[in-house]
Amino acid sequence: MVHHRDNKSLCLEFMKFLHFYIKNKIILLQKKIILQLIIIFTILFTLLITLEKPWHNLNEENNEVEAYSIAKDIQQYTEQYDPKLENIVSNLDIVLSSTEVTNKRIELNRRRQRIKSMCKNYTDKELQLNKNFPNIIIDTKHGISWCPIYKVGSSTWMKNFAILAGILTDTTMNLIHQNAIQMNTIVKQAFPSDLNLNKTLKKLRATKKFLIVRHPFERLLSAYRDKLEHINGREYYYKRFGRHITHKYRKHKNSTRIKLEPTFEEFLEFIVNEKYFDEHWAPYYDTCKPCMIHYDYILKFETFQEDHRFFMQETGLKYYLYKKSGFKNINPYGRTTSNLLRKYLENIPKLLLQKIYKIYEKDFKLFSYSLDLY
């Protein structure tokens, strides 16, 4: 009898466990797997109610009623499952070991201490928070804030915040694919900034703040390749920047072999001489003000997978985020890598690189990047 009662208790606890995850949408599984879960629960419930009867106390009778209620509730949630959400992937399998967590925590703490130490050298008046406050996305519900740095995993995190806001519907995705709306536009609407600085700072203090950086030169190349290297699909950037850059910085304007778009060298000349910064190549120092806002997590593009796994585990975001198909923002001409950067830099004059370094020097020093590799 004890053996049967233990089985029933274990069965009920297992059902409660899976019910909790499904009901709270912690595990988002493909429809096929959910249907398999229904079958499993049916079998478990049948076993549960066919074990030795009568149950010998009121608690056991309540357990039977509770088990039946759980099974019906699970069926209700699985019937509400949206079959259009294909290729949904649970992040629960991404679990770091205690050693990995400890090592990553030490590494991130070292990054924070580095910034704290370096910021002692910077006392610019322009860093006052009441001037040009960063466009930080603050999600008080989930307890996180993010300073977007474009060309550094920004598309991924715009999508993540859209998921957290519950606005990444099929209709929204269709509008994005049709270029009718931009992901960052709907995210900023979902998390509007407060004009009152004190209120904003209060919200920030109630959240864990993070940003993501990458090697400044690599980001510059990524911005150039995505926005200016090819006119097709980037007419706006050609009209806004490209045409001006080629007109002013092209040395051989009469050559018929040279294409309309600016070269990478011409793009760098433009930055050095005019210091006009679009959000895709503005310095991190100016964009997110890391010397005024103390970020809890400094994530790096170079260690993207490791950093994000740790971040998801630390903040509990892995229980809310999922991978949705149909949304990719990858350069059709390929990813920007360190090897590709080396090729682009081969014909760039060293003096020009040194000038570029000077403009982004604070980014290099604050986030421990070196020019030596290039």
Short mmCIF file of C-alpha atoms in Angstrom, two decimals:
data_model
loop_
_atom_site.label_atom_id
_atom_site.label_comp_id
_atom_site.label_asym_id
_atom_site.label_seq_id
_atom_site.Cartn_x
_atom_site.Cartn_y
_atom_site.Cartn_z
CA MET A 1 0.00 0.00 0.00
CA VAL A 2 2.79 2.41 0.84
CA HIS A 3 4.41 1.68 -2.47
CA HIS A 4 1.23 2.56 -4.38
CA ARG A 5 0.69 5.71 -2.40
CA ASP A 6 4.29 6.80 -3.09
CA ASN A 7 3.74 6.22 -6.79
CA LYS A 8 0.60 8.33 -6.75
CA SER A 9 2.35 11.11 -4.86
CA LEU A 10 5.28 11.11 -7.25
CA CYS A 11 2.95 11.08 -10.22
CA LEU A 12 0.98 14.01 -8.84
CA GLU A 13 4.13 16.01 -8.07
CA PHE A 14 5.44 15.40 -11.58
CA MET A 15 2.14 16.60 -13.04
CA LYS A 16 2.25 19.72 -10.84
CA PHE A 17 5.79 20.42 -11.96
CA LEU A 18 5.07 20.28 -15.69
CA HIS A 19 1.77 22.07 -15.21
CA PHE A 20 3.56 25.00 -13.57
CA TYR A 21 5.97 25.41 -16.47
CA ILE A 22 3.37 25.11 -19.19
CA LYS A 23 0.81 27.37 -17.52
CA ASN A 24 3.37 30.11 -16.98
CA LYS A 25 4.72 29.67 -20.49
CA ILE A 26 8.16 28.92 -19.16
CA ILE A 27 8.61 26.00 -21.49
CA LEU A 28 7.56 26.87 -25.03
CA LEU A 29 7.59 23.69 -27.03
CA GLN A 30 6.69 22.76 -30.55
CA LYS A 31 3.14 21.55 -31.07
CA LYS A 32 4.22 18.01 -31.74
CA ILE A 33 5.94 17.76 -28.36
CA ILE A 34 2.97 19.32 -26.59
CA LEU A 35 0.67 16.71 -28.11
CA GLN A 36 3.03 14.05 -26.84
CA LEU A 37 2.80 15.64 -23.38
CA ILE A 38 -0.99 15.34 -23.49
CA ILE A 39 -0.66 11.63 -24.20
CA ILE A 40 1.82 11.22 -21.36
CA PHE A 41 -0.47 13.00 -18.95
CA THR A 42 -3.41 10.90 -20.05
CA ILE A 43 -1.45 7.74 -19.28
CA LEU A 44 -0.21 9.12 -15.97
CA PHE A 45 -3.69 10.18 -14.93
CA THR A 46 -5.12 6.79 -15.87
CA LEU A 47 -2.45 5.07 -13.80
CA LEU A 48 -3.11 7.43 -10.96
CA ILE A 49 -6.84 6.76 -10.70
CA THR A 50 -6.56 3.01 -11.31
CA LEU A 51 -4.07 2.39 -8.53
CA GLU A 52 -5.39 0.67 -5.41
CA LYS A 53 -8.73 2.10 -4.20
CA PRO A 54 -10.26 3.31 -2.01
CA TRP A 55 -7.75 5.98 -1.08
CA HIS A 56 -7.53 5.88 2.65
CA ASN A 57 -8.00 9.46 3.70
CA LEU A 58 -9.52 12.72 2.68
CA ASN A 59 -6.16 14.12 1.53
CA GLU A 60 -5.83 11.36 -1.03
CA GLU A 61 -9.34 12.02 -2.29
CA ASN A 62 -8.38 15.67 -2.66
CA ASN A 63 -5.26 14.61 -4.52
CA GLU A 64 -7.38 12.72 -7.04
CA VAL A 65 -9.58 15.77 -7.60
CA GLU A 66 -6.48 17.98 -7.89
CA ALA A 67 -4.84 15.63 -10.38
CA TYR A 68 -7.95 15.65 -12.54
CA SER A 69 -8.08 19.48 -12.36
CA ILE A 70 -4.42 19.76 -13.34
CA ALA A 71 -4.89 17.42 -16.30
CA LYS A 72 -7.87 19.47 -17.55
CA ASP A 73 -5.97 22.73 -17.06
CA ILE A 74 -3.00 21.44 -19.03
CA GLN A 75 -5.30 20.35 -21.82
CA GLN A 76 -6.78 23.86 -21.89
CA TYR A 77 -3.37 25.50 -22.18
CA THR A 78 -2.16 23.14 -24.88
CA GLU A 79 -5.34 23.76 -26.87
CA GLN A 80 -4.57 27.49 -26.68
CA TYR A 81 -1.09 26.90 -28.02
CA ASP A 82 -0.41 28.93 -31.14
CA PRO A 83 0.71 26.56 -33.93
CA LYS A 84 2.09 29.51 -35.90
CA LEU A 85 4.97 29.92 -33.48
CA GLU A 86 7.28 27.51 -35.24
CA ASN A 87 10.79 26.57 -34.23
CA ILE A 88 10.32 27.80 -30.69
CA VAL A 89 13.31 26.75 -28.66
CA SER A 90 13.39 26.51 -24.90
CA ASN A 91 16.37 28.11 -23.19
CA LEU A 92 16.04 25.92 -20.10
CA ASP A 93 18.71 23.56 -21.39
CA ILE A 94 21.27 26.38 -21.20
CA VAL A 95 22.54 25.88 -17.67
CA LEU A 96 26.06 26.86 -16.64
CA SER A 97 27.92 24.87 -14.05
CA SER A 98 28.80 26.49 -10.72
CA THR A 99 32.42 26.77 -11.87
CA GLU A 100 31.41 28.46 -15.13
CA VAL A 101 29.13 30.85 -13.25
CA THR A 102 31.89 31.74 -10.80
CA ASN A 103 34.46 32.32 -13.55
CA LYS A 104 32.10 34.45 -15.61
CA ARG A 105 31.09 36.46 -12.55
CA ILE A 106 34.76 37.18 -11.85
CA GLU A 107 35.32 38.19 -15.46
CA LEU A 108 32.34 40.56 -15.53
CA ASN A 109 33.37 42.06 -12.22
CA ARG A 110 36.81 42.69 -13.69
CA ARG A 111 35.18 44.55 -16.59
CA ARG A 112 33.20 46.74 -14.21
CA GLN A 113 36.26 47.50 -12.12
CA ARG A 114 38.19 48.40 -15.25
CA ILE A 115 35.56 50.97 -16.21
CA LYS A 116 35.43 52.35 -12.69
CA SER A 117 39.19 52.78 -12.67
CA MET A 118 39.43 54.32 -16.14
CA CYS A 119 36.54 56.71 -15.54
CA LYS A 120 38.57 58.48 -12.88
CA ASN A 121 40.51 60.01 -15.78
CA TYR A 122 37.41 61.44 -17.45
CA THR A 123 35.65 64.43 -15.94
CA ASP A 124 34.13 66.02 -19.04
CA LYS A 125 31.32 68.44 -18.36
CA GLU A 126 29.46 66.93 -21.30
CA LEU A 127 28.90 63.83 -19.20
CA GLN A 128 26.25 65.50 -17.09
CA LEU A 129 23.23 63.21 -17.10
CA ASN A 130 20.78 66.01 -17.70
CA LYS A 131 22.31 66.51 -21.12
CA ASN A 132 21.81 63.91 -23.84
CA PHE A 133 20.63 61.18 -21.50
CA PRO A 134 21.16 57.76 -23.09
CA ASN A 135 18.20 56.14 -24.85
CA ILE A 136 18.01 53.31 -22.36
CA ILE A 137 15.19 50.79 -22.59
CA ILE A 138 13.87 50.20 -19.08
CA ASP A 139 11.75 47.14 -18.32
CA THR A 140 10.75 47.39 -14.68
CA LYS A 141 8.49 44.33 -14.93
CA HIS A 142 11.41 42.02 -15.65
CA GLY A 143 13.95 44.14 -13.77
CA ILE A 144 16.36 44.91 -16.62
CA SER A 145 17.56 47.98 -18.51
CA TRP A 146 19.57 47.99 -21.72
CA CYS A 147 21.49 50.72 -23.50
CA PRO A 148 21.29 49.83 -27.22
CA ILE A 149 24.54 50.01 -29.15
CA TYR A 150 23.79 49.39 -32.79
CA LYS A 151 25.82 46.80 -34.72
CA VAL A 152 26.51 44.96 -31.46
CA GLY A 153 23.74 42.41 -31.09
CA SER A 154 21.13 45.17 -31.10
CA SER A 155 18.72 43.34 -33.44
CA THR A 156 18.70 40.31 -31.15
CA TRP A 157 17.95 42.38 -28.09
CA MET A 158 15.33 44.53 -29.79
CA LYS A 159 13.56 41.28 -30.59
CA ASN A 160 14.01 40.08 -27.01
CA PHE A 161 12.45 43.23 -25.59
CA ALA A 162 9.59 42.95 -28.07
CA ILE A 163 8.97 39.44 -26.72
CA LEU A 164 9.13 40.67 -23.12
CA ALA A 165 6.61 43.39 -23.97
CA GLY A 166 4.32 40.82 -25.61
CA ILE A 167 4.17 42.72 -28.90
CA LEU A 168 5.96 40.32 -31.24
CA THR A 169 2.81 39.04 -32.91
CA ASP A 170 2.43 37.59 -36.40
CA THR A 171 0.90 40.88 -37.54
CA THR A 172 3.86 42.80 -36.18
CA MET A 173 6.32 40.43 -37.84
CA ASN A 174 4.57 40.85 -41.20
CA LEU A 175 4.78 44.63 -40.91
CA ILE A 176 8.47 44.41 -40.07
CA HIS A 177 9.12 42.15 -43.07
CA GLN A 178 7.31 44.66 -45.28
CA ASN A 179 9.45 47.47 -43.84
CA ALA A 180 6.24 49.17 -42.72
CA ILE A 181 7.61 49.49 -39.21
CA GLN A 182 10.98 49.06 -37.50
CA MET A 183 11.60 46.74 -34.58
CA ASN A 184 13.30 49.46 -32.56
CA THR A 185 10.31 51.76 -33.11
CA ILE A 186 7.76 49.38 -31.61
CA VAL A 187 10.11 48.52 -28.74
CA LYS A 188 10.61 52.17 -27.85
CA GLN A 189 6.85 52.64 -27.97
CA ALA A 190 6.40 49.68 -25.63
CA PHE A 191 9.03 51.07 -23.24
CA PRO A 192 8.64 54.85 -23.56
CA SER A 193 11.25 57.08 -21.96
CA ASP A 194 10.22 59.40 -19.16
CA LEU A 195 10.87 63.09 -19.62
CA ASN A 196 11.39 63.42 -15.89
CA LEU A 197 15.04 62.57 -15.23
CA ASN A 198 14.47 61.74 -11.56
CA LYS A 199 11.75 59.23 -12.44
CA THR A 200 14.03 57.65 -15.03
CA LEU A 201 16.88 57.34 -12.56
CA LYS A 202 14.53 55.79 -10.01
CA LYS A 203 13.46 53.17 -12.55
CA LEU A 204 17.07 52.49 -13.47
CA ARG A 205 18.03 51.88 -9.86
CA ALA A 206 15.29 49.25 -9.63
CA THR A 207 16.72 47.25 -12.54
CA LYS A 208 19.87 45.44 -13.60
CA LYS A 209 21.55 47.53 -16.29
CA PHE A 210 23.52 46.04 -19.17
CA LEU A 211 25.15 46.93 -22.46
CA ILE A 212 27.00 44.99 -25.15
CA VAL A 213 30.22 46.10 -26.83
CA ARG A 214 32.60 44.81 -29.48
CA HIS A 215 35.96 45.87 -30.91
CA PRO A 216 35.39 49.47 -32.13
CA PHE A 217 37.06 48.86 -35.50
CA GLU A 218 35.01 45.74 -36.10
CA ARG A 219 31.84 47.66 -35.33
CA LEU A 220 32.86 50.45 -37.71
CA LEU A 221 33.36 47.94 -40.50
CA SER A 222 30.04 46.27 -39.70
CA ALA A 223 28.27 49.64 -39.89
CA TYR A 224 29.99 50.48 -43.18
CA ARG A 225 29.20 47.13 -44.81
CA ASP A 226 25.58 47.19 -43.66
CA LYS A 227 24.74 50.81 -44.44
CA LEU A 228 27.11 52.21 -47.04
CA GLU A 229 28.99 49.56 -49.00
CA HIS A 230 26.02 48.74 -51.25
CA ILE A 231 23.29 51.09 -52.42
CA ASN A 232 20.76 48.34 -53.02
CA GLY A 233 18.33 48.40 -50.11
CA ARG A 234 20.27 51.22 -48.45
CA GLU A 235 19.21 54.17 -50.59
CA TYR A 236 18.44 56.22 -47.48
CA TYR A 237 22.00 55.95 -46.19
CA TYR A 238 23.46 56.65 -49.61
CA LYS A 239 21.43 59.84 -49.91
CA ARG A 240 22.15 60.88 -46.35
CA PHE A 241 25.85 59.99 -46.17
CA GLY A 242 27.21 58.04 -49.12
CA ARG A 243 26.81 60.65 -51.83
CA HIS A 244 28.35 63.35 -49.64
CA ILE A 245 31.29 61.11 -48.65
CA THR A 246 32.22 60.17 -52.22
CA HIS A 247 31.83 63.74 -53.41
CA LYS A 248 34.10 65.15 -50.73
CA TYR A 249 36.65 62.41 -50.08
CA ARG A 250 37.05 60.59 -53.39
CA LYS A 251 40.49 61.23 -54.84
CA HIS A 252 39.88 59.99 -58.41
CA LYS A 253 36.40 61.27 -59.23
CA ASN A 254 36.69 60.90 -63.00
CA SER A 255 37.41 57.18 -63.01
CA THR A 256 34.54 55.15 -64.51
CA ARG A 257 35.69 51.97 -62.78
CA ILE A 258 34.99 53.20 -59.28
CA LYS A 259 31.49 52.50 -57.98
CA LEU A 260 29.12 55.08 -56.58
CA GLU A 261 29.29 53.87 -52.99
CA PRO A 262 32.05 55.17 -50.71
CA THR A 263 35.01 52.95 -49.90
CA PHE A 264 35.85 52.00 -46.33
CA GLU A 265 38.79 54.41 -46.40
CA GLU A 266 36.54 57.25 -47.55
CA PHE A 267 34.11 56.42 -44.76
CA LEU A 268 36.93 56.63 -42.20
CA GLU A 269 38.10 59.94 -43.67
CA PHE A 270 34.57 61.26 -43.25
CA ILE A 271 34.51 60.30 -39.57
CA VAL A 272 37.94 61.78 -38.88
CA ASN A 273 37.27 65.10 -40.60
CA GLU A 274 33.63 65.72 -39.81
CA LYS A 275 33.08 63.70 -36.64
CA TYR A 276 29.45 63.24 -37.58
CA PHE A 277 28.15 60.22 -35.73
CA ASP A 278 25.14 58.21 -36.77
CA GLU A 279 23.85 55.88 -34.05
CA HIS A 280 25.50 52.95 -35.86
CA TRP A 281 29.03 54.30 -35.38
CA ALA A 282 28.75 56.74 -32.46
CA PRO A 283 31.30 56.01 -29.67
CA TYR A 284 30.09 53.84 -26.77
CA TYR A 285 31.34 56.47 -24.37
CA ASP A 286 28.92 59.04 -25.75
CA THR A 287 26.06 56.65 -26.48
CA CYS A 288 25.73 54.95 -23.09
CA LYS A 289 27.80 57.14 -20.74
CA PRO A 290 29.39 54.26 -18.82
CA CYS A 291 31.21 56.69 -16.53
CA MET A 292 27.95 58.15 -15.27
CA ILE A 293 25.68 55.11 -15.35
CA HIS A 294 27.02 52.10 -13.50
CA TYR A 295 26.13 49.07 -15.59
CA ASP A 296 25.76 45.77 -13.77
CA TYR A 297 26.67 43.68 -16.81
CA ILE A 298 29.20 44.53 -19.51
CA LEU A 299 28.69 41.88 -22.18
CA LYS A 300 31.01 41.43 -25.14
CA PHE A 301 30.30 40.45 -28.71
CA GLU A 302 33.50 38.41 -28.83
CA THR A 303 32.19 36.12 -26.05
CA PHE A 304 28.56 36.50 -27.04
CA GLN A 305 27.35 32.95 -26.31
CA GLU A 306 29.07 32.59 -22.93
CA ASP A 307 28.10 36.06 -21.73
CA HIS A 308 24.48 35.69 -22.78
CA ARG A 309 24.07 32.29 -21.20
CA PHE A 310 25.36 33.67 -17.94
CA PHE A 311 23.20 36.79 -18.22
CA MET A 312 20.06 34.77 -18.99
CA GLN A 313 20.71 32.49 -16.03
CA GLU A 314 21.53 35.31 -13.62
CA THR A 315 18.49 37.44 -14.48
CA GLY A 316 16.03 34.60 -15.05
CA LEU A 317 15.26 35.90 -18.55
CA LYS A 318 15.68 32.44 -20.02
CA TYR A 319 12.23 31.66 -18.63
CA TYR A 320 10.62 34.39 -20.73
CA LEU A 321 12.55 34.52 -24.00
CA TYR A 322 12.27 32.18 -26.92
CA LYS A 323 13.62 31.95 -30.44
CA LYS A 324 11.10 32.97 -33.09
CA SER A 325 11.62 32.01 -36.70
CA GLY A 326 11.39 34.48 -39.53
CA PHE A 327 13.41 37.25 -37.90
CA LYS A 328 17.00 37.64 -38.97
CA ASN A 329 19.08 40.75 -39.46
CA ILE A 330 22.19 39.37 -41.06
CA ASN A 331 24.16 41.17 -43.74
CA PRO A 332 23.41 39.31 -47.02
CA TYR A 333 27.08 39.75 -47.90
CA GLY A 334 28.21 37.84 -44.83
CA ARG A 335 29.14 38.51 -41.23
CA THR A 336 31.81 40.97 -40.18
CA THR A 337 34.63 39.06 -38.51
CA SER A 338 38.09 39.94 -37.24
CA ASN A 339 39.65 38.19 -40.25
CA LEU A 340 37.51 40.21 -42.64
CA LEU A 341 38.45 43.38 -40.80
CA ARG A 342 42.13 42.64 -41.37
CA LYS A 343 41.51 42.42 -45.11
CA TYR A 344 39.71 45.75 -45.17
CA LEU A 345 42.48 47.41 -43.16
CA GLU A 346 45.31 46.20 -45.39
CA ASN A 347 45.18 49.28 -47.62
CA ILE A 348 44.17 51.82 -44.99
CA PRO A 349 46.97 54.29 -44.20
CA LYS A 350 48.34 53.86 -40.68
CA LEU A 351 48.02 57.56 -40.01
CA LEU A 352 44.30 57.38 -40.75
CA LEU A 353 43.90 54.40 -38.40
CA GLN A 354 45.69 56.28 -35.67
CA LYS A 355 43.29 59.20 -36.09
CA ILE A 356 40.32 56.86 -35.92
CA TYR A 357 41.76 55.27 -32.80
CA LYS A 358 42.06 58.69 -31.20
CA ILE A 359 38.34 59.34 -31.77
CA TYR A 360 37.36 56.01 -30.19
CA GLU A 361 40.21 55.92 -27.68
CA LYS A 362 37.93 55.97 -24.64
CA ASP A 363 36.01 52.98 -25.98
CA PHE A 364 39.26 51.08 -26.46
CA LYS A 365 40.50 51.84 -22.97
CA LEU A 366 37.24 51.47 -21.06
CA PHE A 367 36.43 48.08 -22.54
CA SER A 368 39.98 46.68 -22.83
CA TYR A 369 40.35 46.61 -26.60
CA SER A 370 43.66 46.86 -28.38
CA LEU A 371 44.83 48.19 -31.70
CA ASP A 372 47.77 45.79 -31.79
CA LEU A 373 45.81 42.99 -33.47
CA TYR A 374 45.36 45.14 -36.54
#
